[in-house]
């Protein structure tokens, strides 16, 4: 089994390959955090870290796939990926006791996720499990947002963009394979699309943590976007919104450490406990990160 990945899909493939006793190979770009590479390593994935962007890595992958006869797990070339992603729609409705939320907001990278979800929501109506579909909203990092740009121009296709820097590396996709399908899903569902800055994502990481959920930046982009869409009146305050949180915060430890403090060790004395609590209070008053 083989895939091109920012790290998360490769880990998923690696876990399943390990369970099935199959060899697996992943091509990842050189921005993949060590925590994601560590997962590949424990599952026994042969990880090839490549100094190139996604499109170039994909070209390289295709020639290697054809040369070595790999089974291609990329959503670009494998329709079963949509079948996997559509189950997100099933899970959302199942967990809401077959009620359909007003909005579902998802991060967009290759856009397989949002397009797969749209397939899933439509199938639930076709099979009479639900009677309506939600509005879908897609989110990209401001520094790399070709689908949102196309949506703002009411376009039907997506032009590749020149990507800037963003902490949301998992969705940094300058030429998304299913950008056109994402636009279709958004238009058909009477949905929306929005960008979020790195600062907005970091603020949303802290906000979501108050619910007991720790997300990586790409995974929290929907919450950051929900706040904007409500502020701009594009989502009504009383509407039910599901934000799809796609990646755990420990997947990007350098981001986690940029918004957290390492407490100094103290001696086991009551007065030191009191002083340490005071330091914590002072830290809370002085947030480390400002958007
Ligand atoms: C954490 C996370 N969120 C979102 C995405 C984007 O999903 P898709 O490529 O299906 O649009 C990815 C893709 O790798 C991801 O790793």
mmCIF file of C-alpha atoms and ligand atoms in Angstrom:
data_model
loop_
_atom_site.group_PDB
_atom_site.id
_atom_site.type_symbol
_atom_site.label_atom_id
_atom_site.label_comp_id
_atom_site.label_asym_id
_atom_site.label_seq_id
_atom_site.Cartn_x
_atom_site.Cartn_y
_atom_site.Cartn_z
ATOM 1 C CA UNK A 1 0.000 0.000 0.000
ATOM 2 C CA UNK A 2 1.335 3.458 -0.770
ATOM 3 C CA UNK A 3 0.280 7.091 -0.324
ATOM 4 C CA UNK A 4 1.377 10.734 -0.503
ATOM 5 C CA UNK A 5 0.488 12.475 2.752
ATOM 6 C CA UNK A 6 1.094 15.365 5.122
ATOM 7 C CA UNK A 7 1.392 12.601 7.731
ATOM 8 C CA UNK A 8 -2.123 11.846 8.983
ATOM 9 C CA UNK A 9 -3.510 9.759 6.122
ATOM 10 C CA UNK A 10 -0.211 7.855 5.963
ATOM 11 C CA UNK A 11 -0.526 7.000 9.659
ATOM 12 C CA UNK A 12 -4.039 5.708 9.100
ATOM 13 C CA UNK A 13 -2.927 3.647 6.117
ATOM 14 C CA UNK A 14 0.060 2.374 8.123
ATOM 15 C CA UNK A 15 -2.122 1.220 11.011
ATOM 16 C CA UNK A 16 -4.404 -0.748 8.713
ATOM 17 C CA UNK A 17 -1.480 -2.135 6.712
ATOM 18 C CA UNK A 18 0.215 -3.275 9.938
ATOM 19 C CA UNK A 19 -2.984 -5.035 11.076
ATOM 20 C CA UNK A 20 -3.319 -6.745 7.684
ATOM 21 C CA UNK A 21 0.371 -7.675 7.566
ATOM 22 C CA UNK A 22 0.937 -5.637 4.391
ATOM 23 C CA UNK A 23 3.995 -3.616 3.440
ATOM 24 C CA UNK A 24 3.342 0.149 3.298
ATOM 25 C CA UNK A 25 5.164 3.135 1.851
ATOM 26 C CA UNK A 26 4.481 6.865 2.327
ATOM 27 C CA UNK A 27 5.894 9.894 0.570
ATOM 28 C CA UNK A 28 5.715 12.912 2.899
ATOM 29 C CA UNK A 29 6.976 16.451 2.508
ATOM 30 C CA UNK A 30 9.796 17.797 4.635
ATOM 31 C CA UNK A 31 7.414 19.868 6.799
ATOM 32 C CA UNK A 32 5.822 16.783 8.359
ATOM 33 C CA UNK A 33 6.212 17.068 12.159
ATOM 34 C CA UNK A 34 8.240 14.403 13.966
ATOM 35 C CA UNK A 35 5.140 13.246 15.851
ATOM 36 C CA UNK A 36 3.471 12.285 12.568
ATOM 37 C CA UNK A 37 6.662 10.602 11.304
ATOM 38 C CA UNK A 38 6.891 8.721 14.620
ATOM 39 C CA UNK A 39 3.482 7.178 13.991
ATOM 40 C CA UNK A 40 4.635 5.996 10.581
ATOM 41 C CA UNK A 41 7.754 4.533 12.119
ATOM 42 C CA UNK A 42 5.893 2.545 14.800
ATOM 43 C CA UNK A 43 3.485 1.119 12.250
ATOM 44 C CA UNK A 44 6.466 0.075 10.121
ATOM 45 C CA UNK A 45 5.654 2.403 7.203
ATOM 46 C CA UNK A 46 8.634 3.045 4.917
ATOM 47 C CA UNK A 47 8.524 6.869 4.995
ATOM 48 C CA UNK A 48 10.254 8.786 2.207
ATOM 49 C CA UNK A 49 10.625 12.444 3.247
ATOM 50 C CA UNK A 50 10.918 14.542 0.108
ATOM 51 C CA UNK A 51 12.115 18.126 -0.426
ATOM 52 C CA UNK A 52 9.297 19.176 -2.757
ATOM 53 C CA UNK A 53 5.740 20.422 -2.729
ATOM 54 C CA UNK A 54 2.681 18.193 -2.924
ATOM 55 C CA UNK A 55 2.260 18.344 -6.729
ATOM 56 C CA UNK A 56 5.882 17.392 -7.393
ATOM 57 C CA UNK A 57 5.745 14.605 -4.800
ATOM 58 C CA UNK A 58 2.601 13.275 -6.475
ATOM 59 C CA UNK A 59 4.344 13.151 -9.875
ATOM 60 C CA UNK A 60 7.240 11.286 -8.316
ATOM 61 C CA UNK A 61 4.806 8.959 -6.545
ATOM 62 C CA UNK A 62 2.975 8.060 -9.753
ATOM 63 C CA UNK A 63 6.151 7.121 -11.576
ATOM 64 C CA UNK A 64 7.326 5.033 -8.580
ATOM 65 C CA UNK A 65 3.871 3.429 -8.204
ATOM 66 C CA UNK A 66 3.879 2.359 -11.847
ATOM 67 C CA UNK A 67 7.465 1.148 -11.647
ATOM 68 C CA UNK A 68 7.091 -0.852 -8.409
ATOM 69 C CA UNK A 69 3.435 -1.898 -8.727
ATOM 70 C CA UNK A 70 2.201 -0.246 -5.490
ATOM 71 C CA UNK A 71 -1.496 -0.201 -4.542
ATOM 72 C CA UNK A 72 -2.422 3.493 -4.682
ATOM 73 C CA UNK A 73 -4.253 4.736 -1.542
ATOM 74 C CA UNK A 74 -4.348 8.393 -2.643
ATOM 75 C CA UNK A 75 -7.790 9.947 -2.847
ATOM 76 C CA UNK A 76 -6.616 11.347 -6.202
ATOM 77 C CA UNK A 77 -6.616 7.868 -7.691
ATOM 78 C CA UNK A 78 -8.741 5.727 -5.412
ATOM 79 C CA UNK A 79 -12.554 6.070 -5.230
ATOM 80 C CA UNK A 80 -12.746 4.101 -1.978
ATOM 81 C CA UNK A 81 -11.402 7.172 -0.167
ATOM 82 C CA UNK A 82 -14.773 8.882 -0.772
ATOM 83 C CA UNK A 83 -16.492 5.855 0.726
ATOM 84 C CA UNK A 84 -14.379 6.305 3.843
ATOM 85 C CA UNK A 85 -14.918 10.047 4.082
ATOM 86 C CA UNK A 86 -18.669 9.804 3.571
ATOM 87 C CA UNK A 87 -18.979 7.855 6.827
ATOM 88 C CA UNK A 88 -18.263 11.140 8.621
ATOM 89 C CA UNK A 89 -21.744 12.255 7.480
ATOM 90 C CA UNK A 90 -23.237 8.984 8.756
ATOM 91 C CA UNK A 91 -21.487 9.378 12.111
ATOM 92 C CA UNK A 92 -22.652 12.970 12.541
ATOM 93 C CA UNK A 93 -26.317 12.064 11.937
ATOM 94 C CA UNK A 94 -26.047 8.857 13.962
ATOM 95 C CA UNK A 95 -24.642 10.784 16.938
ATOM 96 C CA UNK A 96 -27.404 13.396 16.594
ATOM 97 C CA UNK A 97 -30.028 10.583 16.623
ATOM 98 C CA UNK A 98 -30.671 10.988 12.901
ATOM 99 C CA UNK A 99 -31.257 14.718 13.141
ATOM 100 C CA UNK A 100 -29.402 16.774 10.539
ATOM 101 C CA UNK A 101 -27.459 19.815 11.800
ATOM 102 C CA UNK A 102 -27.969 23.156 10.036
ATOM 103 C CA UNK A 103 -24.281 23.447 9.175
ATOM 104 C CA UNK A 104 -21.245 21.178 8.931
ATOM 105 C CA UNK A 105 -17.895 22.984 8.700
ATOM 106 C CA UNK A 106 -14.768 21.122 7.556
ATOM 107 C CA UNK A 107 -11.154 21.951 6.737
ATOM 108 C CA UNK A 108 -10.254 21.583 3.071
ATOM 109 C CA UNK A 109 -6.939 20.138 1.828
ATOM 110 C CA UNK A 110 -7.345 17.832 -1.163
ATOM 111 C CA UNK A 111 -11.112 18.354 -0.535
ATOM 112 C CA UNK A 112 -11.858 14.618 -0.441
ATOM 113 C CA UNK A 113 -13.271 15.111 3.063
ATOM 114 C CA UNK A 114 -15.900 17.713 2.240
ATOM 115 C CA UNK A 115 -16.823 16.076 -1.091
ATOM 116 C CA UNK A 116 -17.110 12.657 0.600
ATOM 117 C CA UNK A 117 -19.310 14.116 3.316
ATOM 118 C CA UNK A 118 -21.644 15.608 0.724
ATOM 119 C CA UNK A 119 -21.980 12.158 -0.884
ATOM 120 C CA UNK A 120 -22.766 10.720 2.561
ATOM 121 C CA UNK A 121 -25.406 13.316 3.439
ATOM 122 C CA UNK A 122 -27.125 12.834 0.069
ATOM 123 C CA UNK A 123 -27.090 9.042 0.484
ATOM 124 C CA UNK A 124 -28.767 9.342 3.892
ATOM 125 C CA UNK A 125 -31.640 11.179 2.221
ATOM 126 C CA UNK A 126 -31.764 8.620 -0.619
ATOM 127 C CA UNK A 127 -31.991 5.777 1.872
ATOM 128 C CA UNK A 128 -34.640 7.587 3.960
ATOM 129 C CA UNK A 129 -32.529 7.850 7.092
ATOM 130 C CA UNK A 130 -32.848 11.638 6.936
ATOM 131 C CA UNK A 131 -35.085 14.048 5.054
ATOM 132 C CA UNK A 132 -32.718 16.957 4.452
ATOM 133 C CA UNK A 133 -29.052 17.813 4.022
ATOM 134 C CA UNK A 134 -27.008 20.390 5.966
ATOM 135 C CA UNK A 135 -25.273 23.439 4.533
ATOM 136 C CA UNK A 136 -21.588 22.584 4.099
ATOM 137 C CA UNK A 137 -18.905 25.185 4.763
ATOM 138 C CA UNK A 138 -15.274 24.633 3.797
ATOM 139 C CA UNK A 139 -12.298 26.320 5.438
ATOM 140 C CA UNK A 140 -8.743 26.981 4.301
ATOM 141 C CA UNK A 141 -5.775 28.786 5.800
ATOM 142 C CA UNK A 142 -5.622 32.369 4.552
ATOM 143 C CA UNK A 143 -2.090 31.750 3.223
ATOM 144 C CA UNK A 144 -3.258 28.916 0.968
ATOM 145 C CA UNK A 145 -6.895 29.221 -0.016
ATOM 146 C CA UNK A 146 -7.512 28.425 -3.702
ATOM 147 C CA UNK A 147 -11.015 26.988 -3.125
ATOM 148 C CA UNK A 148 -12.198 29.942 -1.039
ATOM 149 C CA UNK A 149 -10.825 32.314 -3.692
ATOM 150 C CA UNK A 150 -12.817 30.475 -6.383
ATOM 151 C CA UNK A 151 -15.945 30.504 -4.163
ATOM 152 C CA UNK A 152 -15.642 34.263 -3.634
ATOM 153 C CA UNK A 153 -15.541 34.724 -7.417
ATOM 154 C CA UNK A 154 -18.516 32.329 -7.769
ATOM 155 C CA UNK A 155 -16.211 30.164 -9.899
ATOM 156 C CA UNK A 156 -16.879 26.560 -10.881
ATOM 157 C CA UNK A 157 -13.223 25.532 -11.035
ATOM 158 C CA UNK A 158 -10.216 26.166 -8.820
ATOM 159 C CA UNK A 159 -7.037 27.886 -9.988
ATOM 160 C CA UNK A 160 -3.831 26.703 -8.280
ATOM 161 C CA UNK A 161 -2.358 29.316 -5.917
ATOM 162 C CA UNK A 162 1.132 30.247 -4.739
ATOM 163 C CA UNK A 163 1.079 29.040 -1.116
ATOM 164 C CA UNK A 164 2.382 31.190 1.734
ATOM 165 C CA UNK A 165 3.424 30.038 5.201
ATOM 166 C CA UNK A 166 0.839 28.620 7.579
ATOM 167 C CA UNK A 167 0.858 26.510 10.714
ATOM 168 C CA UNK A 168 -1.996 24.457 9.205
ATOM 169 C CA UNK A 169 0.331 22.303 7.093
ATOM 170 C CA UNK A 170 -2.234 19.469 6.878
ATOM 171 C CA UNK A 171 -4.472 21.621 4.665
ATOM 172 C CA UNK A 172 -1.769 23.512 2.771
ATOM 173 C CA UNK A 173 -2.800 22.350 -0.683
ATOM 174 C CA UNK A 174 -2.154 24.810 -3.497
ATOM 175 C CA UNK A 175 -3.833 22.721 -6.212
ATOM 176 C CA UNK A 176 -6.490 20.556 -4.547
ATOM 177 C CA UNK A 177 -7.476 17.562 -6.634
ATOM 178 C CA UNK A 178 -11.132 17.771 -5.600
ATOM 179 C CA UNK A 179 -11.416 21.563 -5.397
ATOM 180 C CA UNK A 180 -14.089 21.494 -8.083
ATOM 181 C CA UNK A 181 -16.079 18.863 -6.174
ATOM 182 C CA UNK A 182 -15.741 20.934 -2.990
ATOM 183 C CA UNK A 183 -17.212 23.942 -4.797
ATOM 184 C CA UNK A 184 -20.071 21.784 -6.113
ATOM 185 C CA UNK A 185 -20.762 20.456 -2.600
ATOM 186 C CA UNK A 186 -20.786 23.979 -1.172
ATOM 187 C CA UNK A 187 -23.020 25.399 -3.937
ATOM 188 C CA UNK A 188 -25.455 22.446 -3.922
ATOM 189 C CA UNK A 189 -25.793 22.610 -0.143
ATOM 190 C CA UNK A 190 -26.220 26.381 -0.215
ATOM 191 C CA UNK A 191 -23.148 26.520 1.992
ATOM 192 C CA UNK A 192 -20.189 28.833 2.434
ATOM 193 C CA UNK A 193 -16.393 29.021 2.406
ATOM 194 C CA UNK A 194 -14.044 31.043 4.576
ATOM 195 C CA UNK A 195 -10.371 31.524 5.336
ATOM 196 C CA UNK A 196 -8.757 31.729 8.756
ATOM 197 C CA UNK A 197 -5.418 33.162 9.829
ATOM 198 C CA UNK A 198 -2.826 31.330 11.921
ATOM 199 C CA UNK A 199 -3.682 33.649 14.827
ATOM 200 C CA UNK A 200 -7.385 32.789 14.570
ATOM 201 C CA UNK A 201 -6.561 29.070 14.557
ATOM 202 C CA UNK A 202 -4.352 29.388 17.646
ATOM 203 C CA UNK A 203 -7.088 31.278 19.491
ATOM 204 C CA UNK A 204 -9.535 28.547 18.452
ATOM 205 C CA UNK A 205 -7.157 25.832 19.762
ATOM 206 C CA UNK A 206 -7.410 27.479 23.194
ATOM 207 C CA UNK A 207 -11.174 27.943 22.927
ATOM 208 C CA UNK A 208 -11.804 24.318 21.918
ATOM 209 C CA UNK A 209 -9.590 23.159 24.786
ATOM 210 C CA UNK A 210 -12.235 24.627 27.109
ATOM 211 C CA UNK A 211 -14.518 21.849 25.800
ATOM 212 C CA UNK A 212 -11.828 19.279 26.653
ATOM 213 C CA UNK A 213 -10.716 18.806 23.038
ATOM 214 C CA UNK A 214 -7.136 19.476 21.921
ATOM 215 C CA UNK A 215 -6.783 19.901 18.154
ATOM 216 C CA UNK A 216 -3.990 20.577 15.689
ATOM 217 C CA UNK A 217 -4.392 23.879 13.755
ATOM 218 C CA UNK A 218 -5.988 22.348 10.630
ATOM 219 C CA UNK A 219 -8.514 20.537 12.815
ATOM 220 C CA UNK A 220 -9.592 23.677 14.607
ATOM 221 C CA UNK A 221 -9.930 25.789 11.447
ATOM 222 C CA UNK A 222 -13.703 24.994 11.301
ATOM 223 C CA UNK A 223 -14.250 26.454 14.774
ATOM 224 C CA UNK A 224 -12.272 29.586 13.869
ATOM 225 C CA UNK A 225 -14.377 29.879 10.702
ATOM 226 C CA UNK A 226 -17.656 29.276 12.582
ATOM 227 C CA UNK A 227 -16.893 32.266 14.794
ATOM 228 C CA UNK A 228 -16.342 34.469 11.707
ATOM 229 C CA UNK A 229 -19.416 33.178 9.871
ATOM 230 C CA UNK A 230 -21.620 33.895 12.896
ATOM 231 C CA UNK A 231 -20.036 37.336 13.376
ATOM 232 C CA UNK A 232 -20.718 38.170 9.714
ATOM 233 C CA UNK A 233 -24.320 36.951 9.973
ATOM 234 C CA UNK A 234 -23.790 34.138 7.468
ATOM 235 C CA UNK A 235 -24.687 31.577 10.139
ATOM 236 C CA UNK A 236 -27.565 32.435 12.472
ATOM 237 C CA UNK A 237 -26.762 32.400 16.185
ATOM 238 C CA UNK A 238 -29.483 29.824 16.924
ATOM 239 C CA UNK A 239 -28.457 27.377 14.179
ATOM 240 C CA UNK A 240 -26.895 24.014 14.994
ATOM 241 C CA UNK A 241 -23.320 23.812 13.740
ATOM 242 C CA UNK A 242 -21.012 20.777 13.643
ATOM 243 C CA UNK A 243 -17.296 21.560 13.341
ATOM 244 C CA UNK A 244 -15.306 18.556 12.131
ATOM 245 C CA UNK A 245 -12.128 18.421 14.239
ATOM 246 C CA UNK A 246 -9.766 16.334 12.127
ATOM 247 C CA UNK A 247 -6.441 16.088 13.975
ATOM 248 C CA UNK A 248 -5.225 15.824 17.588
ATOM 249 C CA UNK A 249 -3.118 18.652 19.037
ATOM 250 C CA UNK A 250 -0.178 16.428 19.898
ATOM 251 C CA UNK A 251 0.286 15.773 16.159
ATOM 252 C CA UNK A 252 1.863 19.255 15.966
ATOM 253 C CA UNK A 253 3.896 19.521 19.199
ATOM 254 C CA UNK A 254 5.776 22.651 18.116
ATOM 255 C CA UNK A 255 2.454 24.479 17.821
ATOM 256 C CA UNK A 256 1.357 23.073 21.174
ATOM 257 C CA UNK A 257 4.549 24.344 22.816
ATOM 258 C CA UNK A 258 4.171 27.791 21.211
ATOM 259 C CA UNK A 259 0.942 28.331 23.167
ATOM 260 C CA UNK A 260 1.860 26.583 26.394
ATOM 261 C CA UNK A 261 4.255 27.157 29.307
ATOM 262 C CA UNK A 262 6.616 24.579 30.794
ATOM 263 C CA UNK A 263 6.253 25.005 34.550
ATOM 264 C CA UNK A 264 9.555 25.033 36.489
ATOM 265 C CA UNK A 265 10.005 22.121 38.900
ATOM 266 C CA UNK A 266 9.532 22.965 42.561
ATOM 267 C CA UNK A 267 10.687 21.397 45.805
ATOM 268 C CA UNK A 268 8.071 19.407 47.720
ATOM 269 C CA UNK A 269 7.236 22.211 50.208
ATOM 270 C CA UNK A 270 3.790 23.770 50.821
ATOM 271 C CA UNK A 271 5.110 27.329 50.447
ATOM 272 C CA UNK A 272 6.558 26.410 47.034
ATOM 273 C CA UNK A 273 3.164 25.009 45.983
ATOM 274 C CA UNK A 274 1.591 28.342 46.880
ATOM 275 C CA UNK A 275 4.247 30.296 44.933
ATOM 276 C CA UNK A 276 3.839 28.006 41.906
ATOM 277 C CA UNK A 277 0.072 28.532 41.918
ATOM 278 C CA UNK A 278 0.659 32.285 42.020
ATOM 279 C CA UNK A 279 2.984 31.996 38.983
ATOM 280 C CA UNK A 280 0.271 30.045 37.143
ATOM 281 C CA UNK A 281 -2.242 32.803 37.886
ATOM 282 C CA UNK A 282 0.168 35.427 36.542
ATOM 283 C CA UNK A 283 0.734 33.357 33.368
ATOM 284 C CA UNK A 284 -3.025 33.119 32.799
ATOM 285 C CA UNK A 285 -3.209 36.898 32.946
ATOM 286 C CA UNK A 286 -0.400 37.199 30.341
ATOM 287 C CA UNK A 287 -1.278 34.983 27.360
ATOM 288 C CA UNK A 288 1.853 33.839 25.535
ATOM 289 C CA UNK A 289 0.321 34.285 22.119
ATOM 290 C CA UNK A 290 -1.419 37.357 20.687
ATOM 291 C CA UNK A 291 -3.304 37.147 17.400
HETATM 292 C C1 LIG B 1 -5.790 17.148 10.143
HETATM 293 C C2 LIG B 1 -6.307 17.248 8.742
HETATM 294 N N1 LIG B 1 -7.372 18.023 8.507
HETATM 295 C C3 LIG B 1 -7.866 18.172 7.263
HETATM 296 C C4 LIG B 1 -7.296 17.540 6.180
HETATM 297 C C5 LIG B 1 -7.865 17.788 4.816
HETATM 298 O O1 LIG B 1 -8.634 16.743 4.331
HETATM 299 P P1 LIG B 1 -8.869 16.605 2.757
HETATM 300 O O2 LIG B 1 -7.522 16.417 2.124
HETATM 301 O O3 LIG B 1 -9.738 15.417 2.641
HETATM 302 O O4 LIG B 1 -9.509 17.856 2.293
HETATM 303 C C6 LIG B 1 -6.191 16.708 6.371
HETATM 304 C C7 LIG B 1 -5.575 16.014 5.244
HETATM 305 O O5 LIG B 1 -4.510 15.479 5.330
HETATM 306 C C8 LIG B 1 -5.676 16.555 7.689
HETATM 307 O O6 LIG B 1 -4.593 15.805 7.929
#
